[in-house]
mmCIF file of C-alpha atoms in Angstrom:
data_model
loop_
_atom_site.group_PDB
_atom_site.id
_atom_site.type_symbol
_atom_site.label_atom_id
_atom_site.label_comp_id
_atom_site.label_asym_id
_atom_site.label_seq_id
_atom_site.Cartn_x
_atom_site.Cartn_y
_atom_site.Cartn_z
ATOM 1 C CA MET Q 1 44.422 -59.303 72.059
ATOM 2 C CA GLY Q 2 46.064 -56.491 70.891
ATOM 3 C CA ARG Q 3 45.031 -52.717 72.277
ATOM 4 C CA ILE Q 4 42.672 -50.660 70.713
ATOM 5 C CA THR Q 5 43.942 -47.578 72.106
ATOM 6 C CA ALA Q 6 46.857 -46.411 73.353
ATOM 7 C CA ARG Q 7 48.232 -43.295 75.878
ATOM 8 C CA ARG Q 8 50.618 -41.082 74.987
ATOM 9 C CA ARG Q 9 52.308 -37.659 76.304
ATOM 10 C CA VAL Q 10 51.382 -34.758 74.933
ATOM 11 C CA THR Q 11 52.263 -31.231 73.885
ATOM 12 C CA ARG Q 12 49.204 -29.191 73.890
ATOM 13 C CA ILE Q 13 49.632 -25.350 72.426
ATOM 14 C CA SER Q 14 47.227 -22.773 71.805
ATOM 15 C CA VAL Q 15 48.196 -19.125 69.982
ATOM 16 C CA GLY Q 16 48.309 -16.929 72.792
ATOM 17 C CA GLN Q 17 47.971 -19.258 75.671
ATOM 18 C CA ARG Q 18 49.605 -21.550 77.919
ATOM 19 C CA THR Q 19 51.486 -24.928 76.385
ATOM 20 C CA SER Q 20 50.049 -28.018 78.288
ATOM 21 C CA VAL Q 21 51.616 -31.583 78.846
ATOM 22 C CA ARG Q 22 49.499 -33.731 79.211
ATOM 23 C CA GLU Q 23 48.808 -37.928 78.324
ATOM 24 C CA ASP Q 24 46.112 -38.031 75.291
ATOM 25 C CA VAL Q 25 44.433 -41.348 74.036
ATOM 26 C CA LEU Q 26 45.372 -42.365 70.235
ATOM 27 C CA ALA Q 27 43.656 -45.079 68.231
ATOM 28 C CA VAL Q 28 45.956 -48.557 67.950
ATOM 29 C CA GLU Q 29 46.736 -49.384 64.419
ATOM 30 C CA GLU Q 30 49.006 -52.422 64.103
ATOM 31 C CA PRO Q 31 49.513 -54.634 60.659
ATOM 32 C CA LEU Q 32 47.239 -57.829 60.401
ATOM 33 C CA GLU Q 33 48.221 -60.814 57.854
ATOM 34 C CA ILE Q 34 45.303 -63.517 56.511
ATOM 35 C CA ARG Q 35 46.899 -66.071 55.275
ATOM 36 C CA VAL Q 36 43.986 -68.689 54.058
ATOM 37 C CA GLY Q 37 45.354 -72.063 54.381
ATOM 38 C CA GLY Q 38 48.643 -71.420 55.679
ATOM 39 C CA GLN Q 39 49.120 -69.543 52.433
ATOM 40 C CA SER Q 40 50.163 -65.725 52.871
ATOM 41 C CA LEU Q 41 46.676 -63.820 51.382
ATOM 42 C CA ALA Q 42 46.787 -59.524 52.258
ATOM 43 C CA ILE Q 43 48.321 -57.613 54.884
ATOM 44 C CA THR Q 44 45.929 -54.730 56.048
ATOM 45 C CA MET Q 45 46.708 -51.929 58.503
ATOM 46 C CA ARG Q 46 43.324 -52.174 61.277
ATOM 47 C CA THR Q 47 42.927 -51.606 64.482
ATOM 48 C CA PRO Q 48 42.843 -54.849 66.863
ATOM 49 C CA GLY Q 49 39.859 -56.093 67.427
ATOM 50 C CA HIS Q 50 37.012 -58.501 65.564
ATOM 51 C CA ASP Q 51 39.525 -59.610 63.195
ATOM 52 C CA ILE Q 52 38.319 -63.031 62.451
ATOM 53 C CA GLU Q 53 35.494 -60.859 61.679
ATOM 54 C CA LEU Q 54 37.448 -58.350 59.821
ATOM 55 C CA ALA Q 55 38.989 -62.048 57.777
ATOM 56 C CA ALA Q 56 35.707 -63.546 57.083
ATOM 57 C CA GLY Q 57 34.034 -59.909 55.392
ATOM 58 C CA PHE Q 58 37.877 -59.756 53.472
ATOM 59 C CA LEU Q 59 37.151 -62.830 52.042
ATOM 60 C CA VAL Q 60 33.729 -62.068 51.415
ATOM 61 C CA SER Q 61 34.914 -59.127 49.198
ATOM 62 C CA GLU Q 62 37.492 -60.074 47.279
ATOM 63 C CA GLY Q 63 34.584 -63.275 46.227
ATOM 64 C CA VAL Q 64 36.537 -66.027 47.554
ATOM 65 C CA ILE Q 65 33.722 -67.269 49.850
ATOM 66 C CA SER Q 66 29.899 -66.065 49.492
ATOM 67 C CA ARG Q 67 28.654 -68.018 52.601
ATOM 68 C CA GLY Q 68 29.038 -68.902 55.940
ATOM 69 C CA GLU Q 69 29.429 -72.732 55.828
ATOM 70 C CA GLN Q 70 32.229 -71.599 53.450
ATOM 71 C CA PHE Q 71 34.618 -70.437 56.519
ATOM 72 C CA SER Q 72 35.592 -73.520 58.813
ATOM 73 C CA THR Q 73 37.856 -71.663 61.586
ATOM 74 C CA ALA Q 74 40.554 -69.470 61.992
ATOM 75 C CA ARG Q 75 43.618 -69.490 64.252
ATOM 76 C CA TYR Q 76 46.287 -66.509 65.118
ATOM 77 C CA CYS Q 77 49.575 -68.022 64.802
ATOM 78 C CA ALA Q 78 53.122 -67.354 65.146
ATOM 79 C CA GLY Q 79 55.222 -66.031 62.747
ATOM 80 C CA ALA Q 80 58.091 -68.468 60.704
ATOM 81 C CA GLU Q 81 60.134 -70.461 62.911
ATOM 82 C CA GLY Q 82 63.959 -69.282 63.198
ATOM 83 C CA THR Q 83 63.098 -65.852 63.158
ATOM 84 C CA ASP Q 84 61.630 -62.685 65.415
ATOM 85 C CA ASP Q 85 58.463 -62.675 65.104
ATOM 86 C CA ASN Q 86 58.719 -66.428 65.979
ATOM 87 C CA LEU Q 87 56.049 -65.062 68.326
ATOM 88 C CA ASN Q 88 51.995 -65.178 68.940
ATOM 89 C CA THR Q 89 51.157 -61.287 68.377
ATOM 90 C CA TYR Q 90 47.440 -61.520 67.613
ATOM 91 C CA ASN Q 91 48.837 -60.333 64.807
ATOM 92 C CA ILE Q 92 48.360 -63.158 61.809
ATOM 93 C CA LEU Q 93 45.263 -64.831 61.120
ATOM 94 C CA ASP Q 94 45.234 -68.449 59.049
ATOM 95 C CA VAL Q 95 41.782 -69.313 58.152
ATOM 96 C CA THR Q 96 40.340 -72.715 56.657
ATOM 97 C CA LEU Q 97 37.970 -72.729 54.298
ATOM 98 C CA ALA Q 98 35.467 -75.377 53.899
ATOM 99 C CA ALA Q 99 36.254 -78.882 52.632
ATOM 100 C CA GLY Q 100 35.501 -78.624 48.868
ATOM 101 C CA VAL Q 101 36.159 -74.409 48.894
ATOM 102 C CA PRO Q 102 38.482 -73.571 46.286
ATOM 103 C CA ALA Q 103 41.686 -71.414 47.684
ATOM 104 C CA PRO Q 104 42.313 -67.858 46.785
ATOM 105 C CA ASP Q 105 43.042 -68.170 43.104
ATOM 106 C CA PRO Q 106 47.169 -66.603 43.147
ATOM 107 C CA SER Q 107 45.965 -62.903 41.722
ATOM 108 C CA LEU Q 108 44.865 -62.174 44.787
ATOM 109 C CA GLU Q 109 48.120 -61.815 46.579
ATOM 110 C CA ARG Q 110 48.346 -58.371 47.340
ATOM 111 C CA ALA Q 111 51.863 -57.531 46.131
ATOM 112 C CA PHE Q 112 52.463 -55.160 49.364
ATOM 113 C CA TYR Q 113 50.420 -54.267 51.944
ATOM 114 C CA THR Q 114 46.871 -52.878 52.312
ATOM 115 C CA THR Q 115 47.155 -49.262 54.266
ATOM 116 C CA SER Q 116 44.392 -48.223 56.678
ATOM 117 C CA SER Q 117 43.071 -45.860 53.666
ATOM 118 C CA CYS Q 118 42.773 -48.065 51.358
ATOM 119 C CA GLY Q 119 41.476 -51.531 50.670
ATOM 120 C CA LEU Q 120 42.566 -52.046 47.450
ATOM 121 C CA CYS Q 121 45.944 -50.730 47.303
ATOM 122 C CA GLY Q 122 47.303 -54.009 46.472
ATOM 123 C CA LYS Q 123 44.966 -55.409 43.384
ATOM 124 C CA ALA Q 124 47.095 -55.883 40.288
ATOM 125 C CA SER Q 125 45.107 -54.590 37.628
ATOM 126 C CA ILE Q 126 42.365 -53.238 36.706
ATOM 127 C CA GLU Q 127 40.613 -55.751 36.084
ATOM 128 C CA ALA Q 128 40.786 -57.031 38.841
ATOM 129 C CA VAL Q 129 39.365 -53.852 41.076
ATOM 130 C CA ARG Q 130 35.990 -55.477 40.056
ATOM 131 C CA THR Q 131 34.690 -58.216 41.414
ATOM 132 C CA LYS Q 132 31.238 -59.876 40.544
ATOM 133 C CA SER Q 133 29.350 -60.432 43.307
ATOM 134 C CA ALA Q 134 27.069 -63.879 43.863
ATOM 135 C CA TYR Q 135 24.122 -61.689 45.234
ATOM 136 C CA GLU Q 136 21.282 -59.670 42.407
ATOM 137 C CA VAL Q 137 21.197 -56.705 45.048
ATOM 138 C CA GLY Q 138 19.151 -55.223 42.407
ATOM 139 C CA ALA Q 139 16.163 -57.329 42.864
ATOM 140 C CA ASP Q 140 16.069 -56.274 46.719
ATOM 141 C CA THR Q 141 12.340 -54.945 47.327
ATOM 142 C CA LEU Q 142 12.953 -53.323 49.955
ATOM 143 C CA ARG Q 143 11.210 -49.106 50.357
ATOM 144 C CA LEU Q 144 13.087 -46.724 52.719
ATOM 145 C CA ASP Q 145 11.233 -44.120 54.143
ATOM 146 C CA ALA Q 146 13.516 -40.856 53.766
ATOM 147 C CA ALA Q 147 12.727 -39.957 57.505
ATOM 148 C CA LEU Q 148 13.980 -43.290 59.678
ATOM 149 C CA LEU Q 149 17.332 -43.100 56.669
ATOM 150 C CA ALA Q 150 18.176 -39.126 58.054
ATOM 151 C CA THR Q 151 17.909 -41.213 62.096
ATOM 152 C CA PHE Q 152 20.873 -43.703 61.019
ATOM 153 C CA PRO Q 153 23.858 -40.861 61.011
ATOM 154 C CA ASP Q 154 23.051 -40.075 64.877
ATOM 155 C CA ALA Q 155 22.303 -43.694 65.847
ATOM 156 C CA LEU Q 156 25.621 -44.403 64.177
ATOM 157 C CA ARG Q 157 27.165 -41.683 65.918
ATOM 158 C CA ALA Q 158 25.807 -42.888 69.538
ATOM 159 C CA GLY Q 159 27.670 -46.073 68.986
ATOM 160 C CA GLN Q 160 31.269 -45.172 68.308
ATOM 161 C CA ASP Q 161 32.599 -45.705 71.336
ATOM 162 C CA VAL Q 162 35.910 -45.313 70.957
ATOM 163 C CA PHE Q 163 36.055 -43.115 68.696
ATOM 164 C CA ASP Q 164 35.163 -40.474 71.362
ATOM 165 C CA LYS Q 165 37.711 -41.834 73.403
ATOM 166 C CA THR Q 166 40.372 -40.882 70.142
ATOM 167 C CA GLY Q 167 38.140 -39.463 67.100
ATOM 168 C CA GLY Q 168 40.249 -41.508 64.746
ATOM 169 C CA LEU Q 169 38.698 -43.868 63.955
ATOM 170 C CA HIS Q 170 35.565 -44.588 60.972
ATOM 171 C CA ALA Q 171 32.795 -46.479 61.574
ATOM 172 C CA ALA Q 172 30.157 -48.936 59.900
ATOM 173 C CA ALA Q 173 26.923 -50.033 60.655
ATOM 174 C CA LEU Q 174 24.456 -52.091 59.622
ATOM 175 C CA PHE Q 175 20.515 -51.433 59.957
ATOM 176 C CA ASN Q 176 17.261 -53.328 59.494
ATOM 177 C CA GLY Q 177 15.802 -50.653 56.684
ATOM 178 C CA GLU Q 178 12.344 -51.685 57.742
ATOM 179 C CA THR Q 179 12.401 -51.273 61.263
ATOM 180 C CA GLY Q 180 15.490 -48.696 61.777
ATOM 181 C CA GLU Q 181 17.064 -51.104 64.733
ATOM 182 C CA MET Q 182 20.859 -51.451 64.427
ATOM 183 C CA LEU Q 183 22.531 -54.711 63.837
ATOM 184 C CA VAL Q 184 25.712 -53.619 64.129
ATOM 185 C CA LEU Q 185 27.914 -51.751 64.499
ATOM 186 C CA ARG Q 186 32.217 -51.612 63.652
ATOM 187 C CA GLU Q 187 35.174 -49.201 64.857
ATOM 188 C CA ASP Q 188 38.422 -49.741 62.491
ATOM 189 C CA VAL Q 189 41.233 -46.708 62.027
ATOM 190 C CA GLY Q 190 40.650 -48.067 58.212
ATOM 191 C CA ARG Q 191 36.813 -47.506 56.920
ATOM 192 C CA HIS Q 192 37.335 -50.766 55.180
ATOM 193 C CA ASN Q 193 38.194 -52.614 57.591
ATOM 194 C CA ALA Q 194 35.142 -51.168 59.342
ATOM 195 C CA VAL Q 195 32.857 -53.021 56.480
ATOM 196 C CA ASP Q 196 34.569 -56.110 56.388
ATOM 197 C CA LYS Q 197 34.381 -56.396 60.141
ATOM 198 C CA VAL Q 198 30.657 -55.738 59.366
ATOM 199 C CA VAL Q 199 29.984 -58.163 56.747
ATOM 200 C CA GLY Q 200 32.381 -61.124 58.244
ATOM 201 C CA TRP Q 201 29.734 -60.334 61.044
ATOM 202 C CA ALA Q 202 27.561 -60.838 59.179
ATOM 203 C CA LEU Q 203 28.881 -64.321 57.091
ATOM 204 C CA THR Q 204 29.827 -65.760 60.931
ATOM 205 C CA ASN Q 205 25.300 -65.329 61.809
ATOM 206 C CA GLY Q 206 24.479 -66.758 59.082
ATOM 207 C CA ARG Q 207 23.061 -63.514 57.312
ATOM 208 C CA LEU Q 208 24.066 -63.603 53.975
ATOM 209 C CA PRO Q 209 22.932 -61.976 51.696
ATOM 210 C CA LEU Q 210 22.244 -58.676 53.273
ATOM 211 C CA ARG Q 211 18.792 -58.375 51.566
ATOM 212 C CA GLY Q 212 16.864 -55.483 53.678
ATOM 213 C CA THR Q 213 19.480 -53.860 55.062
ATOM 214 C CA VAL Q 214 21.356 -50.599 54.915
ATOM 215 C CA LEU Q 215 25.004 -50.070 55.295
ATOM 216 C CA MET Q 216 25.866 -46.669 57.301
ATOM 217 C CA VAL Q 217 29.816 -45.145 56.567
ATOM 218 C CA SER Q 218 31.126 -42.063 58.993
ATOM 219 C CA GLY Q 219 33.140 -40.869 55.953
ATOM 220 C CA ARG Q 220 32.796 -40.826 52.436
ATOM 221 C CA ALA Q 221 31.441 -43.471 50.051
ATOM 222 C CA SER Q 222 34.237 -44.499 47.679
ATOM 223 C CA PHE Q 223 34.800 -47.258 45.272
ATOM 224 C CA GLU Q 224 35.520 -49.747 47.152
ATOM 225 C CA LEU Q 225 32.871 -49.577 50.301
ATOM 226 C CA THR Q 226 30.567 -49.780 47.362
ATOM 227 C CA GLN Q 227 31.473 -53.268 45.983
ATOM 228 C CA LYS Q 228 32.157 -54.458 49.482
ATOM 229 C CA ALA Q 229 28.202 -53.723 50.370
ATOM 230 C CA SER Q 230 27.334 -55.039 46.869
ATOM 231 C CA MET Q 231 29.397 -57.973 47.576
ATOM 232 C CA ALA Q 232 27.703 -58.634 50.894
ATOM 233 C CA GLY Q 233 23.983 -58.549 49.075
ATOM 234 C CA ILE Q 234 23.431 -54.685 50.876
ATOM 235 C CA PRO Q 235 21.159 -52.725 49.112
ATOM 236 C CA VAL Q 236 21.904 -49.475 50.136
ATOM 237 C CA LEU Q 237 24.692 -47.605 50.849
ATOM 238 C CA ALA Q 238 24.493 -43.968 53.114
ATOM 239 C CA ALA Q 239 27.820 -41.968 54.321
ATOM 240 C CA VAL Q 240 27.519 -38.803 55.609
ATOM 241 C CA SER Q 241 30.705 -37.218 53.267
ATOM 242 C CA ALA Q 242 30.285 -37.505 49.692
ATOM 243 C CA PRO Q 243 30.761 -40.258 47.145
ATOM 244 C CA SER Q 244 32.870 -40.947 44.518
ATOM 245 C CA SER Q 245 31.705 -40.924 41.207
ATOM 246 C CA LEU Q 246 33.216 -44.328 40.412
ATOM 247 C CA ALA Q 247 31.160 -45.278 43.699
ATOM 248 C CA ALA Q 248 27.559 -44.368 41.800
ATOM 249 C CA GLU Q 249 28.318 -45.445 38.640
ATOM 250 C CA LEU Q 250 28.657 -48.820 40.038
ATOM 251 C CA ALA Q 251 25.762 -48.406 42.549
ATOM 252 C CA VAL Q 252 23.778 -48.359 39.235
ATOM 253 C CA GLU Q 253 25.960 -50.583 37.507
ATOM 254 C CA ALA Q 254 25.160 -53.779 40.495
ATOM 255 C CA GLY Q 255 21.054 -52.142 41.417
ATOM 256 C CA MET Q 256 21.907 -50.425 45.260
ATOM 257 C CA THR Q 257 21.074 -47.357 46.498
ATOM 258 C CA LEU Q 258 23.511 -44.913 47.204
ATOM 259 C CA VAL Q 259 23.453 -42.174 49.176
ATOM 260 C CA GLY Q 260 25.700 -39.096 50.873
ATOM 261 C CA PHE Q 261 25.400 -36.296 51.729
ATOM 262 C CA LEU Q 262 23.142 -37.616 54.811
ATOM 263 C CA ARG Q 263 23.293 -35.092 58.022
ATOM 264 C CA GLY Q 264 20.260 -33.762 59.679
ATOM 265 C CA SER Q 265 17.172 -34.329 57.592
ATOM 266 C CA SER Q 266 18.524 -33.689 54.175
ATOM 267 C CA MET Q 267 21.031 -36.568 51.625
ATOM 268 C CA VAL Q 268 21.720 -35.949 48.429
ATOM 269 C CA VAL Q 269 20.990 -39.821 46.140
ATOM 270 C CA TYR Q 270 23.424 -40.678 43.970
ATOM 271 C CA ALA Q 271 21.762 -43.884 42.236
ATOM 272 C CA GLY Q 272 18.672 -45.908 42.806
ATOM 273 C CA ALA Q 273 16.007 -43.026 44.070
ATOM 274 C CA GLU Q 274 13.289 -45.411 43.577
ATOM 275 C CA ARG Q 275 14.233 -47.255 47.312
ATOM 276 C CA ILE Q 276 13.598 -43.820 49.114
ATOM 277 C CA ALA Q 277 9.390 -44.262 49.827
ATOM 278 C CA ASN Q 278 8.983 -40.484 49.941
ATOM 279 C CA VAL Q 279 10.482 -39.800 46.788
ATOM 280 C CA THR Q 280 8.005 -39.584 44.335
ATOM 281 C CA GLU Q 281 8.291 -41.931 40.524
ATOM 282 C CA ALA Q 282 8.563 -38.199 38.885
ATOM 283 C CA ASP Q 283 11.083 -37.640 40.860
ATOM 284 C CA ALA Q 284 13.553 -40.866 40.022
ATOM 285 C CA ALA Q 285 11.823 -40.807 36.875
ATOM 286 C CA ALA Q 286 13.997 -36.768 36.516
ATOM 287 C CA ALA Q 287 17.062 -38.099 38.610
ATOM 288 C CA ALA Q 288 17.325 -40.940 35.844
ATOM 289 C CA SER Q 289 17.415 -39.194 32.905
ATOM 290 C CA ALA Q 290 19.270 -36.552 34.659
ATOM 291 C CA HIS Q 291 21.763 -39.194 35.453
ATOM 292 C CA GLN Q 292 21.811 -40.507 31.546
ATOM 293 C CA GLN Q 293 22.187 -36.972 29.981
ATOM 294 C CA GLN Q 294 25.143 -36.660 32.418
ATOM 295 C CA GLU Q 295 26.786 -40.055 31.224
ATOM 296 C CA VAL Q 296 26.436 -38.595 27.529
ATOM 297 C CA SER Q 297 27.902 -34.890 28.257
ATOM 298 C CA VAL Q 298 30.963 -36.627 29.593
ATOM 299 C CA ALA Q 299 31.228 -39.239 26.479
#
C-alpha cells in the first residue's frame, strides 16, 4: 500500500524574520485506476488507503450497484504487459461484480481522469450528471436535534489524524442521527473520494441504505456530494461551509436535508428544515415558502 504522507524539505519565509529550512509533512496524492471486470472505468486522484471502499462507493455513486451482495471482490493488479507500468504499484484496482450484475454502461467510462477536486469532471454530458438513486430518501423519518447536530463538526475535526500532520486533507464522517455516534470517518485529498470511502465502507459492511444517518463533510456541500449522499440513502448532509445552488436544488428534489455553515451553535438549513426537531412547523413552512418565492423570482 502506498504512503498516506510524505516528507519534503521546505523553505519557510516570514517577512522581517530569519528564513529557515526544515522538513514538512505533505498529504500524498496518487492516481487510482478503477477497473470493473478488467475494463478501465475511471482514474481518480486520491490519497492511498481504503481503496476498496473508494471503488465500492464510487460504483454506488454512479448507480452501478446499490447493495453489498452486488460487490464480489476487488484486487490490486499490474499495468499492461510489455509496458513500463507492468508493476503492482497498488494504483490499479480491479473490481469483480457478483454474478448476474450488469457491467457498467460504456457511457460511464470517463473520457479523462477525475481530479482530486472534482468528482464529475469526466462526465460526458449534462444528462449524465444526474443519477437516479435506488432509495427514497424523502421517506426517511429521522428527526434530528439541532444541539446534537452542532456537535458533529468538532467530532469530525477531532478524528482527522492525517489533517493534523499535513493540513491538506478533506474529511467525511457518518453519524447516527439519533444517538450522535460516529460510525466511520475517512480522509482524502479529494472531498468526493472521502465521501466515496464512507459510502464504500457502508456497502462492504451491509449498511445500505444509510437510513437515519448524517453525512458530515469538512468543506463545502457541492452538487456531487449531495448526489453521493442521495445515492447511498443518506437523509441529511451537513457541511462546515457553503452549499452550491445546484446542491440545494438537488436536496429539495431528493427530499434530503441540507445544512451549511455548521459552526459552533449556528447553522443554515437550505432544504428539509422539517427534519430538524428544534425547528417549528411554522419555521419550516416559512422556509419552504421563501424557497418557492426565490424559485419564482429566478425564473
